[in-house]
Short mmCIF file of C-alpha atoms and ligand atoms in Angstrom, two decimals:
data_model
loop_
_atom_site.label_atom_id
_atom_site.label_comp_id
_atom_site.label_asym_id
_atom_site.label_seq_id
_atom_site.Cartn_x
_atom_site.Cartn_y
_atom_site.Cartn_z
CA MET A 1 117.64 116.54 187.83
CA ILE A 2 115.73 113.59 189.28
CA PHE A 3 113.38 116.03 190.98
CA LYS A 4 112.60 117.70 187.69
CA LEU A 5 111.93 114.38 186.02
CA LEU A 6 109.63 113.31 188.79
CA LEU A 7 107.71 116.50 188.40
CA VAL A 8 107.22 115.91 184.71
CA PHE A 9 105.99 112.41 185.36
CA PHE A 10 103.57 113.49 188.05
CA VAL A 11 102.02 116.05 185.80
CA TYR A 12 101.70 113.59 183.00
CA CYS A 13 100.39 110.87 185.31
CA GLY A 14 97.19 112.71 186.03
CA GLY A 15 95.52 109.36 186.67
CA PHE A 16 92.70 107.71 184.80
CA TYR A 17 90.00 109.70 183.15
CA LYS A 18 87.84 108.34 185.84
CA ASN A 19 84.58 108.60 183.96
CA GLY A 20 85.54 108.62 180.36
CA ILE A 21 86.58 105.13 179.41
CA MET A 22 83.39 103.17 178.98
CA SER A 23 83.46 100.68 176.18
CA GLN A 24 80.92 100.67 173.49
CA GLU A 25 79.17 97.31 173.38
CA LEU A 26 77.61 96.01 170.24
CA THR A 27 73.88 95.36 170.16
CA GLY A 28 72.67 91.78 169.78
CA GLU A 29 71.21 92.68 166.44
CA TYR A 30 74.48 94.07 165.11
CA VAL A 31 76.42 91.07 166.44
CA GLU A 32 74.07 88.84 164.45
CA PHE A 33 74.59 91.02 161.43
CA LEU A 34 78.37 90.70 161.76
CA GLU A 35 78.17 86.95 162.30
CA GLN A 36 76.76 86.41 158.82
CA PHE A 37 79.99 87.73 157.28
CA ARG A 38 82.22 85.59 159.39
CA PRO A 39 82.24 82.36 157.29
CA VAL A 40 83.16 84.14 154.06
CA ILE A 41 85.86 86.35 155.56
CA GLN A 42 87.28 83.39 157.43
CA GLU A 43 87.37 81.21 154.35
CA ASN A 44 88.97 83.95 152.29
CA ILE A 45 91.66 84.65 154.86
CA VAL A 46 92.53 80.97 155.24
CA SER A 47 92.79 80.42 151.52
CA ALA A 48 94.81 83.60 150.99
CA PHE A 49 97.12 82.58 153.83
CA ASN A 50 97.58 79.13 152.29
CA ASN A 51 98.30 80.76 148.95
CA GLU A 52 100.93 82.90 150.62
CA MET A 53 102.67 79.72 151.85
CA ALA A 54 102.48 78.20 148.36
CA ARG A 55 103.88 81.45 146.98
CA ASN A 56 106.82 81.15 149.39
CA HIS A 57 107.63 77.78 147.85
CA ARG A 58 107.54 79.20 144.34
CA ARG A 59 109.69 82.16 145.28
CA LYS A 60 112.13 80.30 147.48
CA ASP A 61 115.10 81.60 145.54
CA PHE A 62 114.12 85.18 146.21
CA ILE A 63 113.08 85.24 149.84
CA LYS A 64 115.07 84.94 153.00
CA THR A 65 115.23 81.26 153.87
CA VAL A 66 118.30 81.19 156.09
CA HIS A 67 118.13 83.00 159.40
CA ASN A 68 121.24 83.68 161.49
CA LEU A 69 121.25 83.37 165.23
CA ASP A 70 123.64 84.85 167.77
CA ALA A 71 126.00 82.71 169.83
CA ILE A 72 124.76 80.88 172.91
CA LEU A 73 126.93 80.62 176.01
CA LEU A 74 126.19 78.15 178.76
CA SER A 75 127.96 77.00 181.90
CA LEU A 76 127.50 73.55 183.38
CA ASP A 77 129.53 73.38 186.57
CA ASN A 78 133.07 73.96 185.33
CA THR A 79 132.27 73.38 181.71
CA LYS A 80 131.71 76.22 179.31
CA ILE A 81 129.67 75.55 176.21
CA GLU A 82 129.57 77.86 173.25
CA ILE A 83 127.29 77.33 170.26
CA SER A 84 128.14 79.66 167.41
CA ASN A 85 127.53 80.26 163.70
CA MET A 86 123.96 79.15 164.16
CA LYS A 87 121.64 79.09 161.21
CA LEU A 88 118.01 78.18 160.77
CA PRO A 89 117.21 77.19 157.20
CA TRP A 90 113.46 77.69 156.93
CA LEU A 91 111.11 78.39 154.13
CA PRO A 92 108.24 79.98 156.05
CA ASP A 93 105.43 77.47 156.15
CA PHE A 94 102.56 77.59 158.63
CA LYS A 95 99.88 74.92 158.29
CA VAL A 96 96.49 76.19 159.29
CA ILE A 97 94.83 73.80 161.71
CA ASN A 98 92.27 76.38 162.69
CA LEU A 99 91.89 80.07 162.05
CA SER A 100 88.76 81.65 163.31
CA VAL A 101 87.80 85.25 162.75
CA ASN A 102 85.94 86.98 165.54
CA LEU A 103 84.65 90.24 164.10
CA CYS A 104 82.68 91.32 167.17
CA LYS A 105 85.78 91.12 169.30
CA LEU A 106 88.09 92.06 166.51
CA CYS A 107 90.52 89.19 166.82
CA LEU A 108 91.72 86.04 165.13
CA ASP A 109 92.04 82.78 167.02
CA ILE A 110 94.86 80.84 165.47
CA ASP A 111 96.17 77.31 165.64
CA PHE A 112 99.03 76.67 163.20
CA LYS A 113 101.55 73.88 162.86
CA LEU A 114 105.13 74.48 161.83
CA GLY A 115 106.41 70.90 161.84
CA ASP A 116 110.05 70.20 162.68
CA LEU A 117 112.72 72.89 162.59
CA THR A 118 116.46 72.39 162.83
CA VAL A 119 119.12 74.88 163.85
CA HIS A 120 122.68 74.06 162.73
CA GLY A 121 125.88 75.44 164.20
CA ASN A 122 129.26 74.72 165.79
CA PHE A 123 129.87 73.78 169.38
CA GLU A 124 132.89 74.15 171.57
CA THR A 125 133.25 72.96 175.14
CA ASN A 126 136.00 73.78 177.58
CA ASN A 127 136.50 72.77 181.13
CA MET A 128 137.66 75.73 183.20
CA ALA A 129 139.05 73.64 186.06
CA LEU A 130 141.00 71.48 183.67
CA GLN A 131 142.57 74.31 181.72
CA LYS A 132 145.65 74.63 183.91
CA VAL A 133 146.13 70.88 184.30
CA LEU A 134 145.06 69.40 181.02
CA PRO A 135 144.16 72.01 178.42
CA VAL A 136 141.80 70.01 176.27
CA SER A 137 138.73 71.19 174.51
CA SER A 138 136.28 69.72 172.12
CA ASN A 139 134.49 71.17 169.15
CA GLY A 140 132.47 70.13 166.14
CA ASP A 141 129.13 70.45 164.43
CA ILE A 142 125.84 70.50 166.22
CA SER A 143 122.24 70.47 165.12
CA ILE A 144 119.18 70.82 167.28
CA THR A 145 115.79 69.77 165.96
CA PHE A 146 112.57 70.94 167.58
CA HIS A 147 109.82 68.48 166.72
CA ASP A 148 106.16 69.31 166.05
CA ILE A 149 106.25 73.02 166.73
CA SER A 150 102.87 74.68 166.89
CA VAL A 151 101.62 78.16 167.64
CA THR A 152 98.21 78.94 169.10
CA GLY A 153 96.50 81.95 170.57
CA ARG A 154 94.78 85.18 169.83
CA VAL A 155 95.75 87.97 167.49
CA GLY A 156 94.11 91.30 168.29
CA MET A 157 93.23 93.34 165.21
CA LEU A 158 93.03 97.07 164.85
CA ILE A 159 91.10 98.92 162.20
CA GLN A 160 93.41 101.20 160.28
CA GLY A 161 91.95 103.17 157.43
CA ASP A 162 89.91 100.64 155.52
CA SER A 163 91.94 97.63 156.68
CA PHE A 164 91.93 95.11 159.48
CA LEU A 165 95.43 95.12 160.90
CA PRO A 166 96.52 92.05 162.89
CA GLU A 167 98.76 93.71 165.45
CA ASN A 168 98.74 92.28 168.97
CA TYR A 169 99.98 88.69 169.21
CA ASP A 170 98.95 86.89 172.37
CA VAL A 171 100.34 83.57 171.19
CA GLU A 172 102.12 80.57 172.67
CA TYR A 173 104.40 78.06 171.05
CA ALA A 174 104.74 74.42 171.92
CA TRP A 175 106.96 71.64 170.69
CA GLY A 176 107.22 67.94 171.35
CA GLU A 177 110.76 66.79 171.90
CA THR A 178 114.15 67.96 170.83
CA GLU A 179 116.85 65.97 169.19
CA LEU A 180 120.41 67.14 169.53
CA ALA A 181 123.04 65.68 167.20
CA VAL A 182 126.77 66.32 167.30
CA SER A 183 129.65 65.25 165.11
CA TYR A 184 133.33 65.82 165.76
CA PHE A 185 136.71 64.37 164.92
CA VAL A 186 138.69 62.50 167.55
CA ASP A 187 141.70 62.32 165.24
CA LYS A 188 142.34 63.19 161.62
CA GLU A 189 140.26 60.30 160.27
CA THR A 190 137.80 59.31 162.93
CA LYS A 191 134.54 61.19 163.05
CA VAL A 192 132.20 60.53 165.92
CA GLN A 193 128.48 61.12 165.66
CA ASN A 194 126.12 61.11 168.55
CA LYS A 195 122.54 61.99 169.29
CA ILE A 196 120.26 62.56 172.25
CA THR A 197 116.54 63.06 172.40
CA SER A 198 114.97 65.00 175.26
CA PRO A 199 111.45 65.88 176.29
CA THR A 200 110.40 69.57 176.27
CA GLY A 201 111.94 71.66 179.00
CA GLU A 202 114.83 69.30 179.71
CA GLN A 203 117.32 70.29 177.09
CA ILE A 204 119.05 73.43 178.27
CA ILE A 205 120.75 74.12 174.96
CA ALA A 206 117.42 73.92 173.14
CA GLU A 207 115.80 76.18 175.74
CA ALA A 208 118.52 78.78 175.29
CA ILE A 209 118.22 78.72 171.51
CA TRP A 210 114.45 78.86 171.69
CA TYR A 211 114.43 82.56 172.67
CA GLN A 212 116.00 83.44 169.37
CA LEU A 213 114.04 80.92 167.37
CA LYS A 214 110.78 82.27 168.72
CA GLU A 215 111.80 85.79 167.78
CA ILE A 216 112.38 84.70 164.18
CA LEU A 217 109.17 82.68 163.96
CA THR A 218 106.99 85.40 165.40
CA LYS A 219 108.42 88.05 163.14
CA VAL A 220 107.75 85.92 160.07
CA LEU A 221 104.29 84.94 161.31
CA LYS A 222 103.40 88.62 161.77
CA ASP A 223 104.64 89.57 158.33
CA GLN A 224 102.82 86.76 156.57
CA LEU A 225 99.52 87.19 158.36
CA LYS A 226 99.59 90.94 157.92
CA ALA A 227 100.25 90.65 154.18
CA VAL A 228 97.07 88.60 153.86
CA VAL A 229 94.68 90.27 156.28
CA VAL A 230 95.26 93.94 155.37
CA GLU A 231 94.03 93.18 151.87
CA TYR A 232 90.41 93.02 153.04
CA SER A 233 88.42 96.20 152.91
CA VAL A 234 86.54 96.72 156.16
CA GLN A 235 83.78 98.60 154.42
CA GLU A 236 83.29 96.10 151.60
CA SER A 237 83.55 93.06 153.83
CA LEU A 238 80.74 94.39 155.99
CA ALA A 239 78.49 95.65 153.19
CA ASP A 240 78.97 99.31 154.13
CA GLU A 241 77.67 98.71 157.65
CA ASP A 242 81.03 99.13 159.34
CA GLU A 243 80.37 102.30 161.34
CA LYS A 244 79.24 100.60 164.55
CA LEU A 245 82.16 98.21 164.52
CA ARG A 246 84.57 101.08 163.98
CA ALA A 247 83.05 103.06 166.84
CA SER A 248 83.21 100.07 169.16
CA ALA A 249 86.78 99.26 168.11
CA LYS A 250 87.80 102.84 168.71
CA SER A 251 86.26 103.09 172.15
CA ASN A 252 87.73 99.72 173.14
CA SER A 253 91.21 100.65 172.11
CA THR A 254 90.93 104.02 173.83
CA LYS A 255 89.90 102.18 176.96
CA ALA A 256 92.67 99.62 176.64
CA ASN A 257 95.26 102.33 176.00
CA SER A 258 94.23 104.50 178.91
CA LEU A 259 94.03 101.63 181.40
CA PHE A 260 97.47 100.56 180.29
CA ASP A 261 99.02 104.01 180.00
CA SER A 262 98.13 105.10 183.49
CA LEU A 263 99.66 101.94 184.94
CA LEU A 264 102.68 102.35 182.69
CA CYS A 265 103.02 105.91 183.84
CA ALA A 266 102.94 104.96 187.51
CA ALA A 267 105.39 102.14 186.70
CA LYS A 268 107.80 104.66 185.22
CA ASP A 269 107.46 106.89 188.28
CA TYR A 270 108.59 103.90 190.27
CA LEU A 271 111.59 103.25 188.01
CA VAL A 272 112.69 106.86 188.25
CA ALA A 273 112.07 107.17 191.99
CA LYS A 274 113.92 103.93 192.72
CA ASP A 275 116.74 105.03 190.47
CA ILE A 276 116.48 101.99 188.23
CA ARG A 277 116.46 103.67 184.87
CA GLN A 278 119.62 101.66 184.42
CA ILE A 279 119.83 98.04 185.54
CA GLU A 280 122.77 95.73 185.93
CA THR A 281 122.84 92.60 183.78
CA PRO A 282 124.76 89.36 184.42
CA PRO A 283 128.36 88.93 183.24
CA PHE A 284 129.60 86.10 181.06
CA GLU A 285 132.90 84.36 180.56
CA VAL A 286 134.11 82.54 177.46
CA LEU A 287 137.15 80.44 176.63
CA TYR A 288 137.99 80.89 172.98
CA ARG A 289 140.62 79.87 170.48
CA GLY A 290 142.23 81.95 167.77
CA LYS A 291 141.69 79.41 165.03
CA LEU A 292 139.79 76.17 165.17
CA SER A 293 143.03 74.23 164.70
CA SER A 294 145.07 76.20 167.23
CA THR A 295 145.54 75.09 170.79
CA GLU A 296 146.14 78.57 172.15
CA THR A 297 143.13 79.53 174.22
CA GLY A 298 142.07 82.95 175.34
CA ILE A 299 139.65 83.99 177.99
CA PHE A 300 137.07 86.74 177.77
CA ASN A 301 135.48 88.08 180.88
CA SER A 302 132.70 90.56 180.29
CA GLY A 303 132.29 92.00 183.77
CA PRO A 304 128.85 93.34 184.72
CA GLY A 305 126.63 94.68 181.95
CA TYR A 306 123.92 97.32 181.84
CA ILE A 307 120.65 98.12 180.12
CA ARG A 308 119.19 101.62 180.05
CA ASP A 309 117.05 103.73 179.82
CA LEU A 310 114.02 102.12 181.43
CA SER A 311 112.33 105.50 181.79
CA THR A 312 111.91 105.55 178.00
CA LEU A 313 109.48 102.63 178.10
CA SER A 314 106.54 103.40 175.87
CA ARG A 315 103.56 101.81 174.22
CA LEU A 316 104.25 101.18 170.56
CA SER A 317 100.74 101.09 169.14
CA ASP A 318 97.09 100.73 170.05
CA LEU A 319 96.37 97.87 172.39
CA SER A 320 93.72 95.20 172.11
CA LEU A 321 91.06 94.46 174.66
CA PHE A 322 89.33 91.16 175.22
CA GLU A 323 86.64 90.50 177.76
CA ASP A 324 85.04 87.21 178.77
CA GLU A 325 82.76 86.30 181.69
CA ARG A 326 85.50 86.44 184.28
CA GLN A 327 88.19 88.76 183.11
CA LEU A 328 89.18 91.64 180.97
CA PHE A 329 92.52 91.50 179.18
CA VAL A 330 94.53 94.30 177.72
CA TYR A 331 97.48 93.36 175.54
CA GLY A 332 99.99 94.80 173.13
CA THR A 333 103.59 95.87 172.71
CA LEU A 334 105.97 98.12 174.55
CA GLY A 335 109.42 99.26 173.60
CA LEU A 336 112.30 101.26 175.02
CA ARG A 337 112.59 104.43 172.98
CA GLU A 338 116.22 104.47 173.98
CA PHE A 339 117.69 101.03 174.48
CA LYS A 340 121.37 100.91 175.36
CA HIS A 341 123.14 97.78 176.39
CA GLY A 342 126.76 96.96 176.98
CA TYR A 343 129.71 96.14 179.18
CA GLU A 344 131.80 99.02 180.49
CA GLN A 345 134.90 97.00 181.11
CA PHE A 346 135.56 93.57 179.75
CA GLU A 347 138.92 91.88 180.09
CA THR A 348 140.55 89.41 177.80
CA LYS A 349 143.77 87.46 177.76
CA PHE A 350 145.19 85.79 174.68
CA GLU A 351 148.79 84.62 174.36
CA ASP A 352 150.78 87.63 175.58
CA ASN A 353 148.00 90.12 175.17
CA GLU A 354 146.04 91.38 178.11
CA LEU A 355 143.42 93.81 176.95
CA SER A 356 140.39 95.53 178.32
CA GLY A 357 137.72 97.58 176.67
CA SER A 358 134.04 98.18 176.33
CA VAL A 359 131.14 97.02 174.19
CA LYS A 360 128.28 99.42 173.57
CA ALA A 361 125.15 98.47 171.72
CA GLN A 362 122.16 100.52 170.75
CA VAL A 363 119.00 98.65 169.87
CA TYR A 364 116.75 100.79 167.69
CA VAL A 365 113.80 98.41 167.53
CA THR A 366 112.56 96.63 170.66
CA GLU A 367 109.25 94.92 171.06
CA ILE A 368 108.11 93.61 174.42
CA PHE A 369 104.72 91.96 174.63
CA VAL A 370 102.66 92.71 177.74
CA LYS A 371 99.29 91.37 178.76
CA LEU A 372 97.42 92.61 181.83
CA SER A 373 94.36 90.94 183.30
CA PHE A 374 91.62 92.58 185.34
CA ASP A 375 89.43 90.30 187.40
CA LYS A 376 85.71 90.96 187.27
CA ASN A 377 84.59 89.46 190.53
CA GLN A 378 86.57 91.85 192.62
CA GLY A 379 85.10 95.15 191.55
CA SER A 380 88.49 96.62 192.25
CA CYS A 381 91.93 96.22 190.85
CA GLN A 382 92.77 93.71 193.54
CA LYS A 383 93.45 90.83 191.20
CA THR A 384 94.90 92.88 188.39
CA LYS A 385 98.10 91.34 187.26
CA VAL A 386 100.77 91.09 184.63
CA GLU A 387 99.61 87.94 182.92
CA LYS A 388 102.46 87.75 180.47
CA ILE A 389 105.55 89.74 179.59
CA GLU A 390 108.03 88.60 176.99
CA ALA A 391 110.63 89.88 174.58
CA ARG A 392 109.46 89.75 171.00
CA LEU A 393 112.00 91.52 168.89
CA LEU A 394 115.39 93.18 169.12
CA SER A 395 116.57 94.53 165.81
CA ASP A 396 118.34 97.39 164.05
CA ILE A 397 121.30 97.06 166.35
CA GLU A 398 124.40 99.20 166.25
CA ILE A 399 127.31 97.84 168.19
CA ASP A 400 130.66 99.35 169.02
CA THR A 401 133.65 97.60 170.54
CA SER A 402 136.74 99.34 171.84
CA GLY A 403 139.99 98.04 173.23
CA LEU A 404 140.51 94.96 171.09
CA GLY A 405 143.10 96.63 168.83
CA SER A 406 145.53 93.76 168.28
CA LEU A 407 142.83 91.11 168.53
CA SER A 408 140.50 92.63 165.97
CA TRP A 409 139.40 89.17 164.78
CA LEU A 410 137.75 88.79 168.15
CA ILE A 411 135.38 91.73 167.61
CA PRO A 412 132.63 89.93 165.66
CA LYS A 413 132.77 87.01 168.10
CA ALA A 414 132.50 89.29 171.11
CA GLN A 415 129.57 91.11 169.55
CA SER A 416 127.73 87.88 168.89
CA TRP A 417 128.35 86.78 172.51
CA VAL A 418 126.95 90.06 173.77
CA MET A 419 123.81 89.90 171.61
CA GLY A 420 123.24 86.21 172.28
CA HIS A 421 123.63 86.76 176.01
CA LEU A 422 121.28 89.73 175.85
CA ARG A 423 118.60 87.67 174.13
CA SER A 424 118.84 84.57 176.28
CA THR A 425 119.71 86.04 179.67
CA SER A 426 119.85 89.80 180.11
CA MET A 427 116.43 90.45 178.58
CA GLY A 428 115.02 88.30 181.37
CA VAL A 429 116.44 90.75 183.92
CA LEU A 430 114.91 93.68 182.06
CA LEU A 431 111.50 92.01 181.87
CA LYS A 432 111.62 91.29 185.58
CA SER A 433 112.29 94.94 186.37
CA ILE A 434 109.43 96.05 184.14
CA GLU A 435 107.08 93.55 185.72
CA GLU A 436 108.11 94.70 189.18
CA ALA A 437 107.36 98.29 188.20
CA PHE A 438 103.91 97.33 186.92
CA ASN A 439 103.21 95.41 190.10
CA TYR A 440 104.10 98.50 192.06
CA ALA A 441 101.73 100.59 189.94
CA ILE A 442 98.91 98.09 190.51
CA GLU A 443 99.62 98.08 194.23
CA GLU A 444 99.41 101.88 194.35
CA GLU A 445 96.10 101.86 192.49
CA LEU A 446 94.78 99.28 194.92
CA LYS A 447 95.68 101.50 197.87
CA LYS A 448 93.62 104.29 196.34
CA THR A 449 90.54 102.09 196.08
CA GLN A 450 90.85 101.11 199.72
CA LYS A 451 90.65 104.62 201.07
CA ASN A 452 87.58 105.32 203.09
CA ASP A 453 86.76 108.68 201.60
CA PRO A 454 85.03 110.14 198.53
CA GLU A 455 88.19 109.64 196.48
CA GLY A 456 88.24 105.98 197.47
CA GLU A 457 84.62 105.67 196.42
CA THR A 458 85.31 107.30 193.03
CA ASN A 459 88.13 104.86 192.51
CA ARG A 460 86.00 101.87 193.44
CA MET A 461 83.29 103.03 191.09
CA PHE A 462 85.83 103.45 188.36
CA TRP A 463 87.14 99.91 188.71
CA ARG A 464 83.63 98.49 188.63
CA SER A 465 82.80 100.55 185.57
CA ILE A 466 85.57 99.19 183.36
CA PHE A 467 83.71 95.91 182.91
CA SER A 468 80.70 95.50 180.69
CA LYS A 469 77.55 94.14 182.28
C1 LIG B 501 88.58 76.70 165.90
O1 LIG B 501 88.70 77.77 166.84
C2 LIG B 501 87.47 78.25 167.36
C3 LIG B 501 87.77 79.45 168.24
O2 LIG B 501 88.80 79.22 169.15
C4 LIG B 501 86.76 77.13 168.12
O3 LIG B 501 85.52 77.59 168.61
C5 LIG B 501 86.56 75.94 167.17
O4 LIG B 501 85.99 74.87 167.87
C6 LIG B 501 87.88 75.51 166.55
N1 LIG B 501 87.63 74.50 165.53
C7 LIG B 501 88.33 73.38 165.46
C8 LIG B 501 88.01 72.47 164.32
O5 LIG B 501 89.21 73.09 166.26
C1 LIG B 502 84.42 96.17 172.82
O1 LIG B 502 84.28 95.72 174.15
C2 LIG B 502 82.99 95.26 174.49
C3 LIG B 502 83.01 94.95 175.95
O2 LIG B 502 84.04 94.08 176.28
C4 LIG B 502 82.62 94.07 173.61
O3 LIG B 502 81.32 93.65 173.91
C5 LIG B 502 82.73 94.47 172.16
O4 LIG B 502 82.49 93.33 171.34
C6 LIG B 502 84.12 95.03 171.86
N1 LIG B 502 84.16 95.51 170.51
C7 LIG B 502 85.17 95.21 169.69
C8 LIG B 502 85.07 95.76 168.31
O5 LIG B 502 86.11 94.53 170.02
#
């Protein structure tokens, strides 16, 4: 079976089209020609984007303004923390600080502010060591505010039909500090409120929530920007002189795709050969209560989890290419055509029930952003590296839980734990495996360029030829 698969991959991984991926540069004259359209297009896009935000405000009763997040589970020494029922109320609003359209390189440079965003939810803490001695726990309301969020970076555009399509988001978020507020009752009448403020990177609850927050923000950003940008006709915007830009865009994305695909292909060979089409993901453990008011606690132990099938990794659309004086970047999104995640055998104990079962999830839409860099000074792939790899979207999820018969009220909770844990922890393990496979592919390519024979020379020539002069 494995042998057969390997064979298929080897055939498919025929290597680079060693001569055929030159990019088509634009002449100085044409670049000048394009530049004259830049101010108008830029102005139009900014004002249309601002209008879109104003439209959101007018239509706030009809658009989605509350986003649900999955539960977060954290362990601090012996203390388990669960944050559940999380909601982000947010009327999408990006303030344009700068948006610059680069037609020659077919990208947008963006700098948007999002202001402060607050996620509300419930917390529960339990001390594992104390449980048998003094079974106390604490719960209440929690809100986490991220101050001064901003998003900056580059959005690679594709030309599709007669539209510019903003597709590949090489963006970074930043925020100032986080404020975490809790309120809980110490007895029937006395409510305690407390607050802490932490600098970026020092609030582990905020960091854990951020993965999900970022997923929501990026999805909305993509939708809003796309709605605006696709409205512009390529042909009209460029006074019918769009042919050269189209040709250059096409040859650049062919080049980006084939550089990426051949590394991806070698990376998949590695995953199959090393037998890591399925990877193990970390377990989690939760102390839970039947009802908020009840004192009866249960324990849920997930056991080891899995993600498969890594051999179904594939590129989801055309990639973008960006070249400056020192480096060439290729970036875009990957997904697993078949993404299965779950826990084969969890165990749970509640009152007199001791149950075990399995959770199986299928994720139909995955988006993983990958950016590779190729260093110009080397004339080989020596400094090629995975510059960035991150999870962007997990959606259209089908999830099945077995074994919880008499505790059926636990099913939705367990599913939220599984998805929350996948987003904040297990995805990290998947990304690491993918990165490792890419590094292997790069290493293999490097070995080829170091051979002292005609094949080595062809390879060296190839790696020099991918850069423009
Ligand atoms: C806007 O972005 C462009 C491209 O990154 C940059 O050249 C320009 O200086 C920026 N303008 C402002 C006002 O920050
Ligand atoms: C294609 O790539 C070349 C070389 O990096 C660059 O000069 C040109 O502007 C790119 N064209 C587009 C449409 O991005």
